Coordinates of C-alpha atoms in Angstrom, one line a residue:
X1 CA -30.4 -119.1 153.7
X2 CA -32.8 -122.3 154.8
X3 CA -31.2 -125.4 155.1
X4 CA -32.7 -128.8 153.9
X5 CA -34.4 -131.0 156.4
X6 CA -35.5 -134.2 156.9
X7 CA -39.0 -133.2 157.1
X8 CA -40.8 -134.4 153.8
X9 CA -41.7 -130.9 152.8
X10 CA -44.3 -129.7 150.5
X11 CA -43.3 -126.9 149.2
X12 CA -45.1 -123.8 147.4
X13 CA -43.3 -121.0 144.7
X14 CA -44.9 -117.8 144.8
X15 CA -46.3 -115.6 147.9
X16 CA -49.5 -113.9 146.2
X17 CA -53.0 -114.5 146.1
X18 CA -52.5 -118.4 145.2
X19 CA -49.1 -119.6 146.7
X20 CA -50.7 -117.6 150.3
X21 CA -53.9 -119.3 150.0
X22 CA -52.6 -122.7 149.2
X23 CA -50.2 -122.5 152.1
X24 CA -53.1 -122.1 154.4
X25 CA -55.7 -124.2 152.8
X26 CA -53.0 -127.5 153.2
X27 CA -52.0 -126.2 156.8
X28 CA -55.7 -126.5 157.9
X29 CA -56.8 -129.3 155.7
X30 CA -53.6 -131.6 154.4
X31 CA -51.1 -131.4 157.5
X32 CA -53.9 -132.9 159.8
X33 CA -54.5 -135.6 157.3
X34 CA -50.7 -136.5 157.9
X35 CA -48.2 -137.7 160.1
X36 CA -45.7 -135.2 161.9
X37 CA -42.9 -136.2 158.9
X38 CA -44.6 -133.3 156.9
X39 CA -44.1 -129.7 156.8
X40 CA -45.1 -126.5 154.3
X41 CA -42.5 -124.4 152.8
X42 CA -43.6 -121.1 151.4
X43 CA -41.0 -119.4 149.3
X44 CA -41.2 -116.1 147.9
X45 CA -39.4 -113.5 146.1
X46 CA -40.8 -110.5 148.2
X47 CA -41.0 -110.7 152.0
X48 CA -44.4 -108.6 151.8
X49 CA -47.6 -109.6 150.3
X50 CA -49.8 -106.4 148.7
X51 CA -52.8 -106.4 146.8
X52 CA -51.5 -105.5 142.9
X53 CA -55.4 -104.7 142.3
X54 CA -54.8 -101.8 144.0
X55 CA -51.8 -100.4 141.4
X56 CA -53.9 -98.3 139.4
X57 CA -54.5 -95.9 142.3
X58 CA -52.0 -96.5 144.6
X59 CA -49.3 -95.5 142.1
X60 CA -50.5 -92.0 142.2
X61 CA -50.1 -91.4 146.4
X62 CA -49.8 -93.2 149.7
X63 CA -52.2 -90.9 150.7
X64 CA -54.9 -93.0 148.8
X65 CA -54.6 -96.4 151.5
X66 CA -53.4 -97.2 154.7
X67 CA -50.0 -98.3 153.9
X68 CA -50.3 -100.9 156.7
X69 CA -53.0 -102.8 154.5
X70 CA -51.5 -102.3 151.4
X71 CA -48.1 -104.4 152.1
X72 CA -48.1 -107.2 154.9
X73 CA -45.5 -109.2 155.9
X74 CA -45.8 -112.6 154.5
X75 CA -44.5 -114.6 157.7
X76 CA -46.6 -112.9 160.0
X77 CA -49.3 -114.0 158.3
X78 CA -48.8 -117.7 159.8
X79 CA -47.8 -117.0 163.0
X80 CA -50.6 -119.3 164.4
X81 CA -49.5 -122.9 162.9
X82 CA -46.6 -125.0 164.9
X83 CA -43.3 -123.8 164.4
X84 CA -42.9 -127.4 163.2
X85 CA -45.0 -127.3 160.2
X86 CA -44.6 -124.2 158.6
X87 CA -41.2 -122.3 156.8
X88 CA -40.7 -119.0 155.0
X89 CA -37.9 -118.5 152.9
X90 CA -37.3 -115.3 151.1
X91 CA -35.7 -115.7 147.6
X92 CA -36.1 -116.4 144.2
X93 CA -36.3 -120.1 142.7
X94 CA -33.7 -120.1 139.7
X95 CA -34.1 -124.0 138.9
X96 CA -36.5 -126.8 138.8
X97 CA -36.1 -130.3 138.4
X98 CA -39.4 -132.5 139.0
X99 CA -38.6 -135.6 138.1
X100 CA -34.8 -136.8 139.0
X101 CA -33.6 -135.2 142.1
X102 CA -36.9 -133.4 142.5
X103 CA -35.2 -130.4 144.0
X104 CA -35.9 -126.6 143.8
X105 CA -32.7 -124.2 144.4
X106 CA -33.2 -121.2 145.5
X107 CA -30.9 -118.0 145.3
X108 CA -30.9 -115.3 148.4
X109 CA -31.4 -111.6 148.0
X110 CA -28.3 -111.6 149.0
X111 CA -25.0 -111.6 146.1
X112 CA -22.9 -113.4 148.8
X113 CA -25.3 -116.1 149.7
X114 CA -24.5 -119.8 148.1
X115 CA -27.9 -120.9 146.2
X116 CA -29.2 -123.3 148.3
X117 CA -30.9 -126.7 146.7
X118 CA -34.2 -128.0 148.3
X119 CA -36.0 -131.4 148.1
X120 CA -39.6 -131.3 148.0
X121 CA -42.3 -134.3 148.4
X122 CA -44.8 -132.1 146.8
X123 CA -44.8 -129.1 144.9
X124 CA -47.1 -126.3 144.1
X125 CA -46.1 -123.5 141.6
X126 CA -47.7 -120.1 141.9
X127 CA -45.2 -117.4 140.8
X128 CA -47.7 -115.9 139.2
X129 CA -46.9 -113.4 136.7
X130 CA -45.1 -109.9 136.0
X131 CA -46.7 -106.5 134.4
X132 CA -44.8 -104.8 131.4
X133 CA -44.3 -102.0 133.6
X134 CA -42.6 -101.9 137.1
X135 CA -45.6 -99.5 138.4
X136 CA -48.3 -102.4 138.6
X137 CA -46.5 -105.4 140.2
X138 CA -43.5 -106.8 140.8
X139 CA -41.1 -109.0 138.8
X140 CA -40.1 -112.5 139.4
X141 CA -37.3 -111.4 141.4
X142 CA -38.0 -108.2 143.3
X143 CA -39.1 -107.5 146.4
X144 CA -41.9 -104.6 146.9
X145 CA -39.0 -101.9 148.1
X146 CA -38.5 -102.0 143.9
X147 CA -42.0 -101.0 143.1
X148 CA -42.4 -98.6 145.9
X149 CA -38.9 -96.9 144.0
X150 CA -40.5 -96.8 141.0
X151 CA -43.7 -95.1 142.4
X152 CA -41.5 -92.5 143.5
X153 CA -40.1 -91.6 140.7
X154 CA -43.5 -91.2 138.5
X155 CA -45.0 -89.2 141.8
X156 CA -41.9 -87.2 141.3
X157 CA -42.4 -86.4 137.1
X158 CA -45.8 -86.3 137.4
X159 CA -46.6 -83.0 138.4
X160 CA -45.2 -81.5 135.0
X161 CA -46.3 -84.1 132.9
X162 CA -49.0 -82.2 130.7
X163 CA -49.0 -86.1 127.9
X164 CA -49.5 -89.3 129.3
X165 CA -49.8 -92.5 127.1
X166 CA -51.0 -95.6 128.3
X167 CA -51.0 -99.0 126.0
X168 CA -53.4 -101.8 126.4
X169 CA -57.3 -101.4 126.3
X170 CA -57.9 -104.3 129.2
X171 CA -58.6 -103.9 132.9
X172 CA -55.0 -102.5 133.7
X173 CA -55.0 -99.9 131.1
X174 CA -58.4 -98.6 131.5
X175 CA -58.3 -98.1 135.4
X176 CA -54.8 -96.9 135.2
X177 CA -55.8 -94.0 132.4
X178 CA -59.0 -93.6 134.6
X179 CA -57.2 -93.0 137.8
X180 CA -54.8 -90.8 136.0
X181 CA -57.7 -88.6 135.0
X182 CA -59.7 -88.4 137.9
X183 CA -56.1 -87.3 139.8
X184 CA -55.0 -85.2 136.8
X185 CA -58.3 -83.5 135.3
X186 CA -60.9 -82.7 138.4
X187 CA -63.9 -81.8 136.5
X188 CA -64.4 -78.3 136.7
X189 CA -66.5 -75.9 134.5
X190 CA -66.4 -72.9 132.6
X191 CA -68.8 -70.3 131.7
X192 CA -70.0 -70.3 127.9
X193 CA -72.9 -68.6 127.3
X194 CA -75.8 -69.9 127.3
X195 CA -74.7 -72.9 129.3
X196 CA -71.4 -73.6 131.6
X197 CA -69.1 -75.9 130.0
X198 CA -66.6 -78.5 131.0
X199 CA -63.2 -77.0 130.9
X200 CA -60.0 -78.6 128.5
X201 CA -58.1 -81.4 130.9
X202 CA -55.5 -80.1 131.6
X203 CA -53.5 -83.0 131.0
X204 CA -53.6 -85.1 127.7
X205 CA -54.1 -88.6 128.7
X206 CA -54.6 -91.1 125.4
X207 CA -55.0 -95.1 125.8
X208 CA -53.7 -97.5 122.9
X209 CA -56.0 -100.4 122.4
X210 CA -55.4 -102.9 119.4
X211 CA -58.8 -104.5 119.3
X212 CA -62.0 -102.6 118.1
X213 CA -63.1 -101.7 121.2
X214 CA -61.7 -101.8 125.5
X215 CA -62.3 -104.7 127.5
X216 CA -62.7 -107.0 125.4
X217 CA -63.9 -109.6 127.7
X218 CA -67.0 -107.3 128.1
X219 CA -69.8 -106.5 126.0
X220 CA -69.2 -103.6 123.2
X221 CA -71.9 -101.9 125.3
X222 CA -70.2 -101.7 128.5
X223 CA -67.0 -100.8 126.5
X224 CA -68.5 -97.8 125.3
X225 CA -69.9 -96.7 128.8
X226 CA -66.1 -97.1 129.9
X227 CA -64.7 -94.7 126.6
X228 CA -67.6 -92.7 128.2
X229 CA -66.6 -92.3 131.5
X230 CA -62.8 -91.5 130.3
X231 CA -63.9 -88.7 128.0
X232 CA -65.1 -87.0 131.5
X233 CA -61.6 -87.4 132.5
X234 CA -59.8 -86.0 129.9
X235 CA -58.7 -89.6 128.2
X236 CA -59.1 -90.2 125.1
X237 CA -59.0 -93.2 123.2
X238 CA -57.4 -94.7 120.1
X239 CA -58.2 -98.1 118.9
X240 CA -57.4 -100.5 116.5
X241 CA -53.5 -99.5 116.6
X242 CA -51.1 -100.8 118.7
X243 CA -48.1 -99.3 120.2
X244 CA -45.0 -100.5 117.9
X245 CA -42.2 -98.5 120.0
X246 CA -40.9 -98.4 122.5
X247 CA -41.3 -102.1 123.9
X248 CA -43.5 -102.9 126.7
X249 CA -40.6 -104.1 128.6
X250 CA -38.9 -100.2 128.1
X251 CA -42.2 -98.3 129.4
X252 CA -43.2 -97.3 132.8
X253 CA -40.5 -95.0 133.1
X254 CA -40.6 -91.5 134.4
X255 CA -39.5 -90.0 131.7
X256 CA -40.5 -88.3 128.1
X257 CA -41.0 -91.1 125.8
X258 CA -41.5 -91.4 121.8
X259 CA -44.0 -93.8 121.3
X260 CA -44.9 -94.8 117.9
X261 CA -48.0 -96.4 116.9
X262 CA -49.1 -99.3 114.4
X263 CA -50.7 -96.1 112.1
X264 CA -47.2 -94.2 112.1
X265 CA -48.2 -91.9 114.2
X266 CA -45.7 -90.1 117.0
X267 CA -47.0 -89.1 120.5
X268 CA -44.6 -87.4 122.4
X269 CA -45.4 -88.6 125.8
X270 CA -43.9 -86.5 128.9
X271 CA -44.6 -90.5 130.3
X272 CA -45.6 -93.6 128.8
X273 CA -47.1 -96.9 131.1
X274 CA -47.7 -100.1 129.2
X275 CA -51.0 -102.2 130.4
X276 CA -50.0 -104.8 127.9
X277 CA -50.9 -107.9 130.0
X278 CA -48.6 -110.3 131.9
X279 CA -45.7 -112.4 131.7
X280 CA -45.8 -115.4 133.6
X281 CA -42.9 -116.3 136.1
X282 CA -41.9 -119.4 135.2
X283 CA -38.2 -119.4 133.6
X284 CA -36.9 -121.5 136.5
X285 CA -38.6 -124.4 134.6
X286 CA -36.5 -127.1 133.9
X287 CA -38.5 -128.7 131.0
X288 CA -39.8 -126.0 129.0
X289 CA -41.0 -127.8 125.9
X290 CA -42.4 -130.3 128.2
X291 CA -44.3 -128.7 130.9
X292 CA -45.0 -125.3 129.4
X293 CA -47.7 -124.2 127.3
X294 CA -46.9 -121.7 124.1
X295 CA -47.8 -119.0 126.3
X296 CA -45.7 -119.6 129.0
X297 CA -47.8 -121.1 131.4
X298 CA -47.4 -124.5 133.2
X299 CA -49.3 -126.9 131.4
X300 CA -51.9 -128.1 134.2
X301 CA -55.1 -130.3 134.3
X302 CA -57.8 -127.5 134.5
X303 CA -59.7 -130.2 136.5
X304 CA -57.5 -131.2 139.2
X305 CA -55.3 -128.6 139.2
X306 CA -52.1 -131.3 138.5
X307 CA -49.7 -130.6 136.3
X308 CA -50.0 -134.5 134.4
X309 CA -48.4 -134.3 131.8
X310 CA -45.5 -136.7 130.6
X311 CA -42.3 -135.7 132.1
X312 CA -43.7 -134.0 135.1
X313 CA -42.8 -136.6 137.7
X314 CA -45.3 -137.2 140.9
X315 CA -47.2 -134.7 143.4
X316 CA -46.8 -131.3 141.2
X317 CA -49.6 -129.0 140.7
X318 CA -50.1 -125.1 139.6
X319 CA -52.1 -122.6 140.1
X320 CA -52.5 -118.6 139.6
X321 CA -51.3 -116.4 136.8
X322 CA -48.5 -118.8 136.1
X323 CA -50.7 -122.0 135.3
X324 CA -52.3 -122.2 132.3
X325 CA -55.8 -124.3 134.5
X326 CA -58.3 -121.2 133.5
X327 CA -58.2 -117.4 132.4
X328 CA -56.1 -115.3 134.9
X329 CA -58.2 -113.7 137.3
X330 CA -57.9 -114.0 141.3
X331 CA -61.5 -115.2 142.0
X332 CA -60.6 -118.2 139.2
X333 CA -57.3 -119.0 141.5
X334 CA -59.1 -118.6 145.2
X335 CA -61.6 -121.2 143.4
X336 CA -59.1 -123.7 142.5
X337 CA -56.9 -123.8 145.9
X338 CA -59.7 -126.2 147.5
X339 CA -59.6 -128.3 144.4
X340 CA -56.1 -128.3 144.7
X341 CA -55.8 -129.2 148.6
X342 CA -58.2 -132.1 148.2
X343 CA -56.6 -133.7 145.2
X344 CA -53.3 -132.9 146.9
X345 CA -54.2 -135.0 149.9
X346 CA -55.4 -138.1 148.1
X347 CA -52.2 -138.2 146.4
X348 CA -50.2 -137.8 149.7
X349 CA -52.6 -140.3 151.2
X350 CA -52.3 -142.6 148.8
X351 CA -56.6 -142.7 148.4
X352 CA -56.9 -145.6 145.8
X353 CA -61.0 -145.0 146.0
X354 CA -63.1 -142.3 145.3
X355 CA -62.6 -139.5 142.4
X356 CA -60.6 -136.7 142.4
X357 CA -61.8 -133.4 143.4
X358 CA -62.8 -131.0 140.4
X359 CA -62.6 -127.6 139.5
X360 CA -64.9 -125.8 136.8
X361 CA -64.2 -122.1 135.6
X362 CA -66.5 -119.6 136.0
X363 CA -67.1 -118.6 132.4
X364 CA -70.3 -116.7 132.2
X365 CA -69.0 -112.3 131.5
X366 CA -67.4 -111.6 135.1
X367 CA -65.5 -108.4 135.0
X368 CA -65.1 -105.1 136.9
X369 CA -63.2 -102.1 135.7
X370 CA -62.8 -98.8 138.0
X371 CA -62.8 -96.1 136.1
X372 CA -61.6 -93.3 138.8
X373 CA -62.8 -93.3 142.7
X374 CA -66.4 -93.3 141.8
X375 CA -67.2 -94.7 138.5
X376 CA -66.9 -98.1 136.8
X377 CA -68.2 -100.6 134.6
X378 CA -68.5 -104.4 134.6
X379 CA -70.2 -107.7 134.5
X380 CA -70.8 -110.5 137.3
X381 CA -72.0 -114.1 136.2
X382 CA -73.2 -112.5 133.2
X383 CA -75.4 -109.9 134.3
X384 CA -74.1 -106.2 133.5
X385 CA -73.5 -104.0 136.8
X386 CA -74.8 -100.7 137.5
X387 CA -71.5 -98.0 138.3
X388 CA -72.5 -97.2 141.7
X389 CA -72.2 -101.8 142.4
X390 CA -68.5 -101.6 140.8
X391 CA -67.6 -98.9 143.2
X392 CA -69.2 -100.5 146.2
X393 CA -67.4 -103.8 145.1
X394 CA -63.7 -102.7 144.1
X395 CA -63.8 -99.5 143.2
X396 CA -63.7 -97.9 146.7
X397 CA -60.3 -99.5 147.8
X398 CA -59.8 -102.0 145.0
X399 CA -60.4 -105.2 147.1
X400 CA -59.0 -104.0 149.6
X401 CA -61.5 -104.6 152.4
X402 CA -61.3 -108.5 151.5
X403 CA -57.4 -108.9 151.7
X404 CA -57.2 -109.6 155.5
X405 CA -59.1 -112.6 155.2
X406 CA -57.2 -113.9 152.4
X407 CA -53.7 -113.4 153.6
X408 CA -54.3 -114.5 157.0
X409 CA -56.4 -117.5 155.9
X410 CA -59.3 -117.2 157.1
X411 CA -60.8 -117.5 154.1
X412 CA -60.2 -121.1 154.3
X413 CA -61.5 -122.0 157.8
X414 CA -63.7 -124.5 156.2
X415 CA -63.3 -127.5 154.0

């Protein structure tokens, strides 16, 4: 386990899309800024960074991407700063205290290891947030060897699964039924005079939605060109009834599961994946009341990317799934990291002139949903997409071909 310095450190929780990013973006653009007394500390709970976009598919087979851009390793990925100014420390932050010893302690993977307690100068939280089921992420403590364990064991069940029930009628949900259909139910046809006909799927896929119709941060049009496209795949869809049992927190296991909806109907389900949104990581926070929002979330300015409020003590800032600053969606985050950096370094520099750097969310209809390797629907800046743009875009690899950039930093070349 890392030691404490006497290096001023600024140090960043979480090693996703926003704790990766900010690490670079203040190694090109703060630590220059500053004298040699600084340094970054990047600590993460997994030693690998992977795109969790990519879940839906990738759950199904390794075959699907190269593994070696699928999972990186996170300190490789910064191999090209000074051994001086940049650490990586793998393990999981159990406590926070931002105001009176503003210290972080952090507890090795390791049982035998002594938590070790950090003192930061600055601090950036961006633990993101954790799925209802271990398929599509990973927890706030778990490296990815846990989610590549739990893909084996639906691989394993799946070939004699003949009813699948996923729950939740956003993104996650509809790409995971979608890729389960396009894997399970190839379209094939049967004769049936006068015409050929699509023959039954032979697997009984069924997504739970509460709300009226999917996605609903799309237009009830596009969410019934989505239902659409899943009725080729054998998915049907039930809405306005939620999933009442089990818990989100029981699914995603590989086994047969009762699940009981809102309308007291029972689906026996040979497996059962809850798409129920995200949990954000963030029970290391000292201050709950304080600094986190109803939801969870740390309460930050959605400007400046500071988390201001009273009882937050100097030089803290959020950013990701965990910080309430905007709707969680990666573009929104890979946005905010410049605002961050550049109100980050007027507060290290001690600016007194000028205004703060500011960040505005992209609000206009900005969605798009895979539905199996060749089809999709979606929105960008308000405008609705043709399929054939969402497959281009995400569907192919699901972001995959823009990941390099982003965890090696060269995203963030510029200012």
């Amino acid at each position: 386990m890392a030691q404490p310095t006497d290096k001023k450190s600024i140090v960043i929780l979480g090693g996703s899309y926003a704790g990766i990013s900010t690490a670079h973006y203040v190694l090109k653009h703060v630590l220059p800024s500053l004298d040699s007394s600084y340094e970054v500390l990047l600590i993460s709970a997994s030693t690998q960074a992977f795109c969790r976009q990519a879940c839906p598919r990738a759950l199904l087979s390794d075959s699907y991407f190269p593994q070696e851009k699928l999972f990186v390793n996170m300190a490789d990925q910064f191999t090209q700063y000074p051994a001086a100014s940049f650490r990586f420390l793998h393990g999981t932050v159990t406590a926070l205290d931002t105001t009176t010893t503003r210290t972080v302690t952090i507890s090795s993977p390791s049982s035998l290891t002594t938590p070790t307690t950090l003192p930061f100068h600055a601090l950036v939280i961006a633990t993101g947030a954790s799925t209802p089921s271990p398929l599509l992420g990973l927890s706030a403590t778990n490296d990815t060897s846990s989610l590549r364990a739990a893909w084996a064991a639906f691989r394993q069940a799946l070939p004699s699964a003949r009813t699948i029930v996923v729950s939740g009628g956003g993104p996650s949900g509809v790409e995971v039924a979608g890729e389960l259909g396009a894997h399970l139910n190839p379209r094939t046809w049967r004769a049936s005079l006068p015409f050929f006909t699509p023959a039954p799927p032979r697997v009984a896929i069924t997504l739970v939605t509460s709300a009226p119709h999917l996605l609903p941060h799309l237009r009830p049009s596009i969410a019934a060109a989505a239902e659409a496209q899943l009725a080729r795949l054998g998915v049907s869809v039930l809405k306005s009834t939620r999933v009442v049992a089990p818990t989100a927190g029981a699914g995603g296991l590989a086994e047969p599961t009762t699940v009981v909806l809102a309308s007291g109907a029972v689906i026996e389900a040979d497996l059962y994946v809850p798409c129920l949104g995200t949990t954000p990581n963030t029970g290391f926070v000292h201050d709950r009341a304080q600094l986190l929002a109803p939801d969870g979330r740390v309460r930050t300015n959605p400007r400046t990317l500071r988390v201001d409020v009273a009882g937050a003590g100097a030089r803290v800032y959020a950013v990701g799934d965990a910080s309430d600053f905007a709707r969680p969606a990666v573009h929104s985050a890979l946005a905010a990291v410049p605002v961050l950096g550049a109100n980050m370094k007027r507060d290290l520099l001690g600016a007194g002139e000028g205004e703060d750097r500011g960040f505005e969310e992209e609000t206009r209809e900005m969605q798009l949903v895979p539905i199996g390797p060749g089809r999709g629907v979606g929105a960008v800046m308000g405008y609705r997409v043709p399929s054939w743009f969402v497959w281009l875009l995400k569907g192919r690899d699901y972001w995959l071909w823009t990941t390099a950039r982003t965890w090696s930093g060269e995203q963030f070349v510029k200012e």
